Each structure stands twice: as structure tokens, then as C-alpha cells.
XYZ file of C-alpha atoms in Angstrom:
654
model
C 87.979 100.693 144.688
C 88.653 97.006 143.710
C 91.757 95.353 143.905
C 91.498 94.475 140.028
C 90.556 98.166 139.052
C 93.685 99.396 141.015
C 95.934 96.714 139.238
C 94.581 98.308 135.643
C 95.479 101.735 136.695
C 98.552 100.796 137.839
C 99.549 99.322 134.332
C 98.901 102.512 132.820
C 102.025 104.479 134.457
C 104.001 101.720 134.107
C 103.339 101.372 130.152
C 103.809 105.089 129.916
C 107.069 105.124 131.732
C 108.832 102.451 129.719
C 107.411 103.806 126.409
C 109.560 107.219 127.506
C 112.355 105.098 127.885
C 112.561 104.437 123.850
C 114.036 107.788 122.496
C 115.947 109.268 125.442
C 119.122 109.062 127.108
C 118.198 111.239 130.196
C 118.095 109.399 133.443
C 115.146 108.616 135.538
C 116.044 111.703 137.397
C 116.762 113.807 134.766
C 113.290 112.910 133.531
C 111.416 112.922 136.615
C 112.701 116.593 137.013
C 111.574 117.606 133.639
C 108.103 116.294 134.406
C 108.070 118.021 137.631
C 109.464 121.783 136.467
C 110.816 121.930 132.974
C 112.894 125.055 132.245
C 111.445 126.062 128.951
C 114.754 128.136 128.250
C 116.368 125.365 128.379
C 119.470 124.679 125.777
C 119.925 120.908 126.319
C 118.742 119.438 123.263
C 117.967 116.288 125.054
C 116.003 118.018 127.499
C 113.666 119.945 124.787
C 112.943 116.925 122.897
C 111.770 114.640 125.570
C 109.666 117.799 127.048
C 108.135 118.635 123.482
C 108.298 115.440 121.715
C 108.099 112.282 123.932
C 105.932 113.395 126.478
C 102.928 115.235 124.415
C 103.702 111.780 122.417
C 103.265 109.280 125.069
C 100.405 111.498 126.545
C 98.492 111.887 123.272
C 98.922 107.898 122.771
C 97.049 106.934 126.228
C 94.340 109.843 125.657
C 93.544 108.586 122.051
C 94.197 105.076 122.607
C 91.579 105.200 126.157
C 89.097 107.172 123.706
C 88.940 104.407 120.723
C 88.417 101.453 123.374
C 85.859 103.394 125.565
C 83.918 104.270 122.653
C 84.489 101.028 120.770
C 83.040 99.446 124.330
C 80.183 101.587 124.018
C 79.019 100.897 120.495
C 79.772 96.937 120.900
C 77.300 97.396 124.038
C 74.826 99.082 122.378
C 74.577 97.063 119.387
C 75.243 93.742 121.117
C 77.676 93.343 118.273
C 81.511 92.273 119.278
C 82.471 93.061 115.672
C 81.448 96.962 115.412
C 84.304 99.383 115.779
C 84.805 102.833 114.094
C 86.253 100.954 111.303
C 83.421 98.465 110.744
C 80.505 100.989 111.141
C 82.392 102.873 108.260
C 82.417 105.907 110.842
C 86.423 106.752 110.276
C 85.931 106.912 106.367
C 83.188 109.295 107.037
C 85.219 111.291 109.104
C 88.335 111.421 107.037
C 86.123 112.346 103.622
C 84.565 115.445 106.166
C 87.677 116.672 106.856
C 89.198 116.266 102.937
C 86.116 118.060 102.078
C 87.071 120.701 104.540
C 90.575 121.177 103.906
C 89.705 122.022 100.056
C 86.691 123.903 100.296
C 86.528 125.383 103.681
C 90.044 125.873 104.921
C 89.642 129.054 106.750
C 86.947 127.410 108.679
C 88.917 124.166 109.114
C 91.151 125.054 112.208
C 88.401 126.455 113.910
C 85.830 123.788 113.389
C 87.669 121.012 112.446
C 85.991 118.538 115.244
C 82.874 119.631 114.019
C 83.637 118.632 110.587
C 84.931 115.220 111.648
C 81.804 114.679 113.775
C 79.355 115.760 111.173
C 81.408 113.013 108.600
C 81.088 110.328 111.192
C 77.719 110.901 112.180
C 76.550 111.126 108.651
C 78.161 107.206 107.862
C 77.127 106.030 111.225
C 73.770 107.139 110.560
C 73.824 105.578 106.853
C 74.964 102.368 108.047
C 72.138 101.986 111.266
C 69.502 102.898 108.861
C 70.550 100.197 106.270
C 71.107 97.573 108.754
C 68.249 98.290 110.895
C 67.350 97.814 114.548
C 66.791 94.032 114.458
C 70.076 93.279 112.347
C 72.472 95.666 114.738
C 73.879 92.524 116.504
C 74.827 90.605 113.469
C 76.767 91.013 110.119
C 74.394 93.115 108.021
C 75.785 95.973 110.264
C 79.324 94.924 109.586
C 78.341 94.281 105.661
C 76.525 97.884 105.561
C 79.557 99.739 107.191
C 82.241 98.234 104.800
C 79.740 99.071 101.950
C 79.940 102.593 103.134
C 83.654 102.418 103.797
C 84.118 101.570 100.166
C 81.879 103.928 98.546
C 83.101 107.020 100.835
C 86.627 106.103 100.674
C 86.130 106.514 96.530
C 84.429 109.648 96.613
C 87.411 111.185 98.524
C 89.840 109.120 96.164
C 88.102 111.477 93.463
C 88.370 114.843 95.532
C 92.293 113.853 96.158
C 92.765 113.442 92.820
C 90.925 116.706 91.663
C 93.064 118.712 94.180
C 96.453 117.148 94.417
C 97.847 120.281 95.677
C 95.251 120.749 98.309
C 95.265 117.444 99.955
C 99.444 116.642 99.953
C 99.392 117.620 103.750
C 96.687 115.009 104.582
C 98.534 111.772 103.670
C 100.496 111.618 106.837
C 97.249 112.689 109.211
C 95.482 109.996 106.945
C 98.055 107.418 108.136
C 97.709 108.227 111.478
C 100.391 110.001 113.527
C 101.431 110.391 116.899
C 104.296 112.439 116.137
C 104.235 115.787 118.594
C 106.144 119.124 118.404
C 104.642 120.825 121.426
C 101.476 120.515 123.823
C 99.048 121.873 121.497
C 97.164 118.579 120.298
C 97.303 117.411 124.374
C 95.914 120.823 125.362
C 93.195 120.864 122.613
C 92.269 117.254 122.974
C 91.647 117.064 126.901
C 88.559 119.027 127.490
C 86.738 117.209 124.410
C 87.782 113.599 126.004
C 85.889 114.815 129.188
C 82.772 113.185 127.137
C 84.579 109.968 128.194
C 83.953 110.372 131.970
C 80.112 111.037 131.228
C 79.883 107.605 129.493
C 81.825 105.924 132.557
C 79.363 107.855 135.153
C 76.243 107.443 133.143
C 76.304 104.529 130.365
C 76.669 101.412 132.927
C 73.261 101.317 134.105
C 71.305 101.602 130.534
C 73.930 99.058 128.736
C 73.307 96.639 131.922
C 69.549 96.922 131.319
C 70.008 96.675 127.385
C 71.518 93.433 127.869
C 67.921 92.026 129.199
C 66.587 92.706 125.847
C 64.885 95.683 124.241
C 61.390 94.518 125.978
C 62.973 93.808 129.444
C 64.469 97.298 129.533
C 61.641 99.069 128.557
C 59.556 97.463 130.739
C 61.902 98.651 133.356
C 61.596 102.323 132.331
C 64.484 102.800 129.837
C 63.917 105.258 126.981
C 65.616 102.838 124.355
C 65.818 105.091 121.357
C 66.378 108.609 123.327
C 69.198 106.614 125.231
C 70.433 104.756 122.204
C 70.840 107.904 120.359
C 72.529 110.083 122.773
C 75.211 107.310 123.585
C 76.026 107.050 120.194
C 76.581 110.695 119.641
C 79.143 110.180 122.474
C 80.776 107.573 120.886
C 80.892 109.466 117.696
C 82.409 112.341 119.571
C 85.392 110.339 120.968
C 86.034 108.948 117.819
C 85.780 112.491 116.004
C 87.808 114.271 118.145
C 90.438 111.321 118.221
C 90.641 111.556 114.509
C 91.044 115.121 114.423
C 93.874 115.131 116.596
C 95.923 112.338 115.268
C 94.166 110.678 112.038
C 92.994 107.532 111.467
C 93.753 104.712 113.919
C 92.426 101.422 113.073
C 91.357 98.333 115.215
C 91.826 99.749 118.685
C 88.323 100.198 119.160
C 87.660 96.799 118.120
C 90.317 94.976 119.931
C 90.188 96.551 123.183
C 86.475 95.550 124.201
C 87.079 92.036 122.991
C 90.433 91.450 124.858
C 88.960 92.946 127.733
C 85.552 90.212 127.575
C 88.620 87.577 127.306
C 90.474 88.895 130.151
C 86.947 88.271 132.066
C 85.050 91.405 132.266
C 81.202 90.933 132.735
C 79.324 93.886 133.690
C 78.686 96.765 131.659
C 81.187 98.893 133.766
C 83.996 96.595 133.802
C 84.086 96.204 130.179
C 83.836 99.998 129.790
C 86.739 100.792 132.446
C 88.940 97.763 131.272
C 88.355 98.641 127.369
C 89.654 102.389 128.286
C 92.565 101.146 130.087
C 93.512 98.117 127.525
C 92.784 101.078 124.338
C 95.548 103.194 126.291
C 98.028 100.239 126.567
C 97.301 99.188 123.235
C 98.013 102.131 121.132
C 101.036 102.883 123.529
C 102.249 99.674 122.581
C 101.597 99.889 118.819
C 102.959 103.290 118.870
C 106.266 102.237 120.557
C 106.359 99.339 117.850
C 105.997 102.057 115.239
C 109.068 103.636 116.769
C 111.325 100.726 116.783
C 110.265 99.612 113.354
C 111.264 103.138 111.968
C 114.838 102.706 113.505
C 115.399 99.713 111.136
C 113.702 101.533 107.919
C 114.776 104.604 105.737
C 111.237 106.299 106.592
C 108.718 106.773 109.920
C 106.379 104.393 110.532
C 103.024 105.971 111.402
C 101.159 104.796 114.068
C 98.017 104.084 112.490
C 100.223 101.746 109.951
C 101.360 100.125 112.653
C 97.604 99.701 114.447
C 96.413 98.310 111.103
C 99.162 95.854 110.398
C 98.839 94.477 114.053
C 95.267 94.389 114.288
C 94.183 92.689 111.275
C 95.570 89.344 112.718
C 93.809 90.090 115.784
C 90.500 90.821 113.729
C 90.743 87.458 111.936
C 91.211 85.608 115.315
C 87.841 87.330 116.371
C 86.097 86.719 113.179
C 86.647 83.431 113.499
C 85.449 82.796 116.879
C 82.432 84.952 116.127
C 81.434 83.189 112.977
C 79.248 80.444 113.505
C 77.729 79.697 109.999
C 74.437 81.631 110.685
C 74.904 84.110 108.235
C 73.888 82.096 105.031
C 70.450 83.401 105.458
C 71.254 87.232 106.071
C 71.269 87.777 102.566
C 69.853 85.894 99.767
C 70.411 86.094 95.754
C 68.135 88.787 94.648
C 64.926 87.238 92.627
C 63.810 88.587 89.254
C 62.490 87.689 86.183
C 61.889 83.757 85.921
C 63.798 83.201 82.665
C 66.436 85.522 80.764
C 64.780 86.209 77.126
C 66.148 86.568 73.897
C 65.247 90.375 73.807
C 67.684 90.956 77.102
C 70.451 89.115 75.445
C 70.086 90.993 72.269
C 69.589 94.259 74.271
C 72.725 93.820 76.924
C 74.775 93.166 73.537
C 73.515 95.981 71.812
C 74.248 98.272 74.818
C 78.166 96.951 75.226
C 78.645 97.581 71.769
C 76.863 100.522 71.590
C 78.738 101.784 74.636
C 82.108 100.871 73.426
C 81.380 103.146 70.159
C 80.427 106.035 72.467
C 83.479 105.766 74.465
C 85.646 105.517 70.946
C 83.866 108.460 69.311
C 81.942 110.628 71.906
C 84.365 112.827 73.714
C 84.201 116.094 75.488
C 86.080 119.218 74.653
C 86.382 122.816 75.866
C 84.302 123.621 72.934
C 81.592 121.148 74.073
C 80.994 117.550 72.629
C 81.942 115.912 69.712
C 80.648 112.887 67.988
C 83.422 111.713 65.514
C 85.593 109.102 64.624
C 89.372 109.565 66.281
C 92.421 110.142 64.400
C 94.914 107.664 64.622
C 97.033 109.135 66.972
C 93.880 109.142 69.567
C 92.842 106.150 68.674
C 96.244 104.489 69.546
C 95.272 105.951 72.890
C 92.182 105.425 73.367
C 91.278 101.755 72.081
C 93.479 100.438 74.795
C 91.704 102.533 77.271
C 88.522 100.684 76.241
C 89.871 97.533 75.864
C 91.286 97.471 79.263
C 88.189 98.684 81.210
C 85.902 95.822 79.023
C 88.437 93.172 79.988
C 88.366 94.031 83.715
C 84.508 94.268 84.084
C 84.287 90.963 82.161
C 87.359 89.434 84.271
C 85.777 90.308 87.571
C 82.314 89.287 86.583
C 83.191 85.948 85.753
C 85.067 85.740 89.458
C 82.003 86.769 90.685
C 79.940 84.195 89.561
C 82.312 81.213 90.169
C 82.997 82.602 93.954
C 79.045 83.439 94.609
C 78.078 79.576 93.364
C 81.155 77.969 94.588
C 81.022 79.027 98.113
C 76.919 79.201 97.853
C 77.477 82.661 99.396
C 75.615 85.411 97.407
C 77.865 88.043 99.122
C 80.793 86.522 97.690
C 83.165 88.666 95.389
C 86.874 89.025 94.652
C 86.759 92.182 96.808
C 84.931 91.638 99.826
C 86.844 88.057 99.890
C 90.037 89.782 100.104
C 91.468 88.065 96.713
C 91.850 91.298 94.967
C 93.526 92.935 98.181
C 96.028 90.073 98.276
C 97.267 91.228 94.947
C 97.618 94.695 95.772
C 99.281 93.790 99.066
C 101.650 92.122 97.042
C 102.116 94.663 94.330
C 102.568 97.528 97.202
C 104.888 95.435 99.137
C 107.484 94.775 96.236
C 106.885 98.787 95.625
C 107.781 99.611 98.873
C 110.975 97.122 99.034
C 112.178 97.538 95.804
C 111.234 101.003 94.957
C 110.104 99.777 91.681
C 106.983 102.011 90.206
C 103.797 99.971 90.882
C 103.003 99.563 87.534
C 105.996 97.541 86.467
C 105.652 95.053 89.606
C 104.340 92.267 87.235
C 101.373 90.214 86.893
C 103.524 87.108 88.821
C 103.751 89.130 92.054
C 99.806 89.910 92.036
C 98.862 86.431 91.263
C 101.647 85.167 94.158
C 99.237 87.632 96.308
C 95.962 86.214 95.659
C 97.101 82.855 95.818
C 98.369 83.383 99.266
C 95.049 84.711 100.368
C 93.425 82.247 98.659
C 95.151 79.595 100.815
C 94.583 81.889 103.924
C 90.474 81.875 103.015
C 90.617 77.988 102.564
C 92.591 77.279 105.780
C 90.898 79.970 108.068
C 87.129 79.457 106.686
C 86.940 75.987 106.340
C 86.222 75.726 110.183
C 82.667 77.211 109.441
C 82.272 75.522 105.955
C 83.036 78.762 104.122
C 79.700 80.477 105.818
C 79.208 84.319 104.419
C 79.813 85.890 107.930
C 83.295 83.907 108.051
C 84.391 84.772 104.837
C 83.474 88.154 104.919
C 84.894 89.107 108.004
C 88.405 87.587 106.767
C 87.862 89.482 103.976
C 87.303 92.921 105.664
C 90.443 91.829 108.085
C 92.697 91.153 104.943
C 91.780 94.577 103.099
C 92.396 96.705 106.174
C 95.697 94.983 106.375
C 96.186 96.343 102.784
C 95.110 99.477 103.519
C 97.644 100.015 106.548
C 100.560 99.074 104.129
C 99.140 101.724 101.112
C 99.277 104.194 103.926
C 102.678 103.804 104.660
C 103.744 104.280 100.954
C 101.578 107.382 100.807
C 102.962 108.867 104.102
C 106.411 108.374 102.551
C 105.502 111.746 100.725
C 107.600 110.319 97.515
C 106.834 111.589 94.194
C 104.603 108.643 92.959
C 102.149 108.899 95.421
C 99.522 110.174 92.779
C 100.664 107.721 90.872
C 99.971 105.031 93.485
C 96.649 106.705 94.600
C 95.231 106.824 90.777
C 96.467 102.717 90.426
C 94.258 102.068 93.653
C 91.328 103.836 92.072
C 91.391 101.437 89.251
C 92.938 103.683 86.787
C 93.117 102.506 82.606
C 95.461 106.315 82.424
C 99.147 104.189 81.510
C 97.586 100.790 79.726
C 99.196 100.668 76.846
C 98.333 98.310 73.562
C 100.651 95.392 75.058
C 98.951 95.687 78.297
C 95.210 95.778 76.915
C 96.054 93.050 74.589
C 97.569 90.910 77.189
C 94.812 91.323 80.002
C 91.869 90.931 77.119
C 93.937 87.459 75.891
C 94.055 86.449 79.560
C 90.724 87.245 80.285
C 89.210 85.279 77.158
C 91.424 82.343 77.929
C 90.259 82.082 81.711
C 86.668 83.029 80.906
C 86.601 80.174 78.482
C 88.060 78.078 81.186
C 85.107 78.883 83.430
C 82.718 78.039 80.955
C 83.983 74.669 80.595
C 83.585 74.178 84.167
C 79.784 75.581 84.434
C 78.978 72.020 85.173
C 81.246 71.892 88.685
C 79.539 75.158 89.186
C 76.001 73.607 88.948
C 76.463 70.551 90.934
C 78.484 72.004 93.727
C 75.497 74.916 94.075
C 73.473 72.075 94.864
C 75.388 70.551 97.215
C 78.700 68.429 97.670
C 76.923 65.377 98.260
C 74.991 65.805 94.801
C 78.026 66.840 93.278
C 79.716 63.557 94.491
C 77.239 61.469 93.438
C 77.633 62.634 89.677
C 81.273 61.849 89.733
C 82.700 65.213 90.475
C 85.640 65.397 93.026
C 84.569 68.699 94.964
C 87.742 69.186 96.937
C 89.952 69.062 93.507
C 87.427 70.904 91.771
C 86.790 73.573 94.183
C 90.499 74.091 94.469
C 90.635 74.534 90.542
C 87.870 76.937 90.691
C 89.336 79.206 93.470
C 92.744 79.097 91.602
C 91.097 80.410 88.833
C 89.361 82.917 90.347
C 92.722 84.261 91.965
C 94.258 84.410 88.333
C 91.588 86.570 86.924
C 91.777 88.934 90.098
C 95.841 89.147 89.938
C 95.450 89.520 86.049
C 93.119 92.385 86.233
C 94.929 93.931 89.308
C 97.976 93.813 88.095
C 97.302 95.740 85.032
C 94.280 98.021 86.179
C 94.647 98.210 89.523
C 91.858 96.766 92.209
C 88.190 96.964 90.805
C 85.906 96.722 93.526
C 82.207 95.949 93.543
C 82.012 94.659 89.798
C 81.926 91.214 90.963
C 79.125 91.342 92.863
C 76.477 93.663 91.051
C 77.081 91.942 87.769
C 76.068 88.260 88.814
C 73.017 90.173 90.724
C 71.953 91.979 87.832
C 72.368 88.741 85.740
C 70.057 86.591 88.190
C 67.521 89.792 88.175
C 67.262 89.559 84.249
C 66.395 86.005 84.694
C 69.911 84.414 84.383
C 69.415 81.230 86.770
C 71.372 78.858 85.054
C 75.342 78.599 85.625
C 76.236 78.988 81.646
C 73.440 81.926 81.466
C 74.794 83.666 84.809
C 78.204 83.743 83.299
C 77.304 84.958 80.123
C 74.930 87.989 81.054
C 77.589 88.777 83.606
C 80.108 89.153 81.278
C 78.000 91.632 79.037
C 77.002 93.041 82.282
C 80.529 93.593 83.936
C 81.862 94.927 80.383
C 78.943 97.302 80.197
C 79.545 98.772 83.624
C 83.281 99.166 83.314
C 83.131 100.776 79.621
C 80.462 103.317 81.120
C 82.755 103.982 83.908
C 85.841 104.381 82.132
C 83.772 106.470 79.933
C 82.236 108.951 82.413
C 85.697 109.138 84.267
C 87.403 110.440 80.982
C 84.017 112.811 80.061
C 82.283 113.974 83.066
C 84.557 116.455 84.533
C 86.577 117.163 81.476
C 89.105 118.005 81.081
C 89.959 116.630 84.275
C 89.638 112.843 84.565
C 88.858 110.026 87.248
C 89.957 106.614 87.232
C 87.169 104.152 86.405
C 87.602 102.135 89.206
C 86.311 104.706 91.814
C 83.425 105.416 89.236
C 82.556 101.641 89.274
C 82.599 101.674 92.985
C 80.483 104.426 93.938
C 77.749 102.835 91.410
C 78.698 99.460 92.962
C 78.594 100.753 96.456
C 75.428 102.425 96.283
C 74.082 99.312 94.561
C 75.470 97.341 97.423
C 73.987 99.699 99.921
C 70.606 99.675 98.375
C 70.717 95.759 98.283
C 71.275 95.504 101.879
C 68.413 97.829 102.792
C 65.817 95.719 100.322
C 66.903 92.558 102.179
C 66.413 94.122 105.651
C 62.688 94.818 104.433
């Protein structure tokens, strides 16, 4: 065996030994004696804790980390895309959703067939992503975008199920955060035979992967059956991922970072990359879990391993996104084409639909005796109109923000949620809630605005290298959103009484919005929308090009900064009052263009009508479709918008 393989293998016992010293006062000799022959009837607490907690946790970290690193390398080499991972393919969300469904409706089968439920969800989400992206785009941005859309879509569905089954899902939160804590050897014994598939990958995959580096035609000319081999090894990778997720929950970034680090350290051959990704994945998760344990000493709550992996891995993804992005993504997805010119009939129809939906949302309600169309009493009206006004204002605000971003960055994929601006506001609010213990609804608009502005500054600094190209900006947004998810999972894993309040807020809820908050949001959105309309000339000229804008007297740097700050303020305002709202900022501007709004002022105005309509409908549907249970408007909007985004990507591929 070459010396570099032996060196890598030696790092595993060294890391394993150092990890075990974190939470034990036993001497090295005592530790060795326990490993060799432990008396299961021992009454010594430190020995029992070491044998039943520390040792299995360390073993599980090595096994799961190695499986994720190996599967990540396998997927990246199959797709020839260094940004593919269980997270960016949406596989983790598929497995999570499947296990949530199984825990509620098939609890008797879950203990015996849990890995098959996870495998089914992972395979379904991966298949969806691969079909949408297409074989030709596996090595480029569309596969990551399809994975992100699938991730948000499946996450929204999982949120609906959790909110409708609060009691049955309470035990899932720690698992969802990714937890390596052990009290016996059960999961190590369960996982060991299932991860033996990894040995088959090491033995069999390197030759086909080497041929794939010659290109599809080159591999086929040398006798490689492309699609059968591709499907078999993708299923192997999904099995490793599903097994790991079933055992310890969702662990982000390990499958992404380990192969990239392996390549950065000089792994060039297919087998080298697989082997070193396995070793580095094991060491990464071991180190991440060690940091989670150390952090738990200084906090009141235990830090889940998956949360620590997300918080540490997000900066790593930002670095890789910057090095991967090359500005070539601009042509991957163009603004959709549609009617050449928006007609007066379209304006009239959209305005009528919005007004009609507002009236329906106020007057048409469901009850146990059926549907009722009547003007509500004063009491019901005082509860209902703030929700309708909040939903409409949020839709208008996010639509305006989407138009401004898409024209400003000349990027049809730009929207506040995809670029992470909403995530910045969410991050600030969740952080303040964690640190101060305050209810997340009371954290305030200024906190949200600070979060959005910080993310905006990061995007400006990090995206400047590639002139704010689509691939660069989107990948940065994904990394920032994953960072936020890590903090959110930390909050949920605490098991506090306000878990469902936080989940409802994260789903974009109008439940707790009162008259003052609704009027405050509406007034702010009206003012900021008026500012955006007054600056439409900047949008037109900058959308054409910076040189044209400068020739017409526009100070492009100052104009771009002002418009980006405007977007950040809108996102902060909406997020602080209602919570994060996904996809409206992408869908409304696209639909406006399809309906013929080509000019900036037209697109802004028509997007306002479309955004308000989508959110009012989502809020009304959430209140009535599953009566007496209610769903957050943001969740309904995310499902509608996610489905549209997947359709858009599939259409662009064709």
C-alpha cells in the first residue's frame, strides 16, 4: 500500500483517540482496558459512560462521516460537478420528509423499515432533480438549482405535515438537527452491515469513474454501459446517505466538503478521490462533533452535531462557490418569453382577480357545516382583515424586491429568498431569540433589517469577483440559507415551548399579526414600492448595461447600492412581520414578463398585482382548505412557487 494511504489511515485512530479524551477522566490504560474487555456489570459510572456513550458516539461519527464523504465523492465524480452533495441534490430533504410521513402514518413499520423509507424519499428527490436538470446539465448550475428548489418544496411539505401533527412529531426535532448522542451500541451494530456497500464502491467504482473522465462518448467507446452504471452507483450513494440519515439525522456539508478538500490536497485519480474523501469525511465529522461537544460546555443546551456541521460547513461552501463560479451561468436560464405586449384586458383582469380574492378571503369561509359566503361580524372582521392585508402586503413587497434584483443584477434567477436576503433577516431574528430568550415575533424590524444588510454586504463583496454572475450569487445564497437552517435546527432541538411558534413563523404565518403590525407592514411596503417605481429609470438603464447607464448620467455604483438597500429593507420588513416568504420574488416577475410586461415600470406594476394575488390566495387557502386546521400562507406559496420553479427549470432544459 502506498505511503500516503497508510498516512491517511493512521490519522483515523489518532483522531479517534483525541476525540475520546474530551469527556472522560479515565487514564489511557483504563480506556484501553475497557476497549479490550469491558465488564458489563461494572458499577463505575465513568467506565459505563465511556463504554456506552463515548465509544459508540466516536464510532458512529467515523462511520457516518466516512459514508457521507464517500457518497459525496461518488456523486460528484458521476456528475462531474464538485458542488453536488446530498444537500444540494435535495436528497436529505427527501429522506427527512419520508421519515416524517412514516413516523405519523406508519409508526408500526418505521422501526423495521426505516432505512427503506429514507431510501425511498432520497431516491424520489434525487430522481426528480436529475430528471429536471437533464443529463447534459449534471455538471453545471441547473442541477444545483433543481436540488435547491426540491429542497425548499419538500421542506414546505414536511412543515405542513409537522404543523398538522404536532404531538406525533415532537420526537423528530433532535433527529432533524443531526444528533450523534448515543446510550448504547444499537445504532453502531445496525449501521455496520448497511455501510458495507461502501466497500463495494471502493472496489468497483474507480474503473467506471476513470472512464467517465474521458467523456460520455469516450467511455462508451471503451465498452462502458453508461446509464446502467450511472443508476447503480447513484443508488449505492443514496443507500449510504439514507442509512446515515436514518441513524443520526441530517448532517449537512460533510458530503460536499470532503471530496473538495481531497482534490485540493492533490487527489487526482478516481480511487484516490474516493479513498481520501472517505477518510476526510470521517475526520471532518469527528472534528465537527468534537466542536459541538466543546460548545455545549459553554451553553445551557446540547449543540447537535448537524447544527455544528452546518455552521462550520457554510463558510466552506462559500469559498468553494467562489472558486467554482466563473460567470458562465448567465445563459443557463433566461427570462421566460411570453406575450409581446401587456394589454389593457390583462391589467383589468389582474386587478379584478386581486380585488375578488380579497373579497373572497374576507367573506367566504369554511365551517363544520360547510361553506359560508357572508360578510363577517365586527369581531371576525377585526381578526380577518389584518391577515389579508399582511398577506397582500408581503406578496407585493417580495414581488417588487424580485423585479429590482432581477433587473439590477441582470440575473433571471435573482430573488430575495434564493440570494439569501430573507435568510439574513431570519438569521438575525432567530439569533436574537436564542440569545435573549425573547419570542421571535417580538424581535423587531430593525434586527431583521440588520441581518438583511449584513447578507447584502457579503453578497456585494463576494459576488463582485464574478460580476454578480448567476452561478456565483445563487450558490452564495444557498450557503447562507444553509447556515440559517443550522441555527433554526438548533432552536428546534432545544425542545422549548415555543417550537411550534417558531415553525409557524418560519413557514410565513399571518396567525399572530394584529392590526398595528398589518398597517405597519402595508405602510412600509407602500413607501418602499413608491421609491422603487420612482427609480425605474435606473432599473432600465442598468438592466441594459453599466456603460449605457453611465452615458445617461447614472452613477452606477451608487444607484446599485441604493437599490440593493431598498431590496434589503423590503425583505427585512416582510420577514419581521410575517416570516420568510419563498419564491414569490421569483414567480411574480416571471409571470409578469410572460403576460407581456417587458418594460421596468410595467413589470413592477404587474408584479405587484401578481404578488398580492398569490399571497392572498395562499393565505385564504391555508385557512380554509383543511379546515379546522390551518396552514401558513408562506408554506402554500412555497409549494406553489417551488412547483413553478421546477417546471421553469425543466422547460429551460427542453
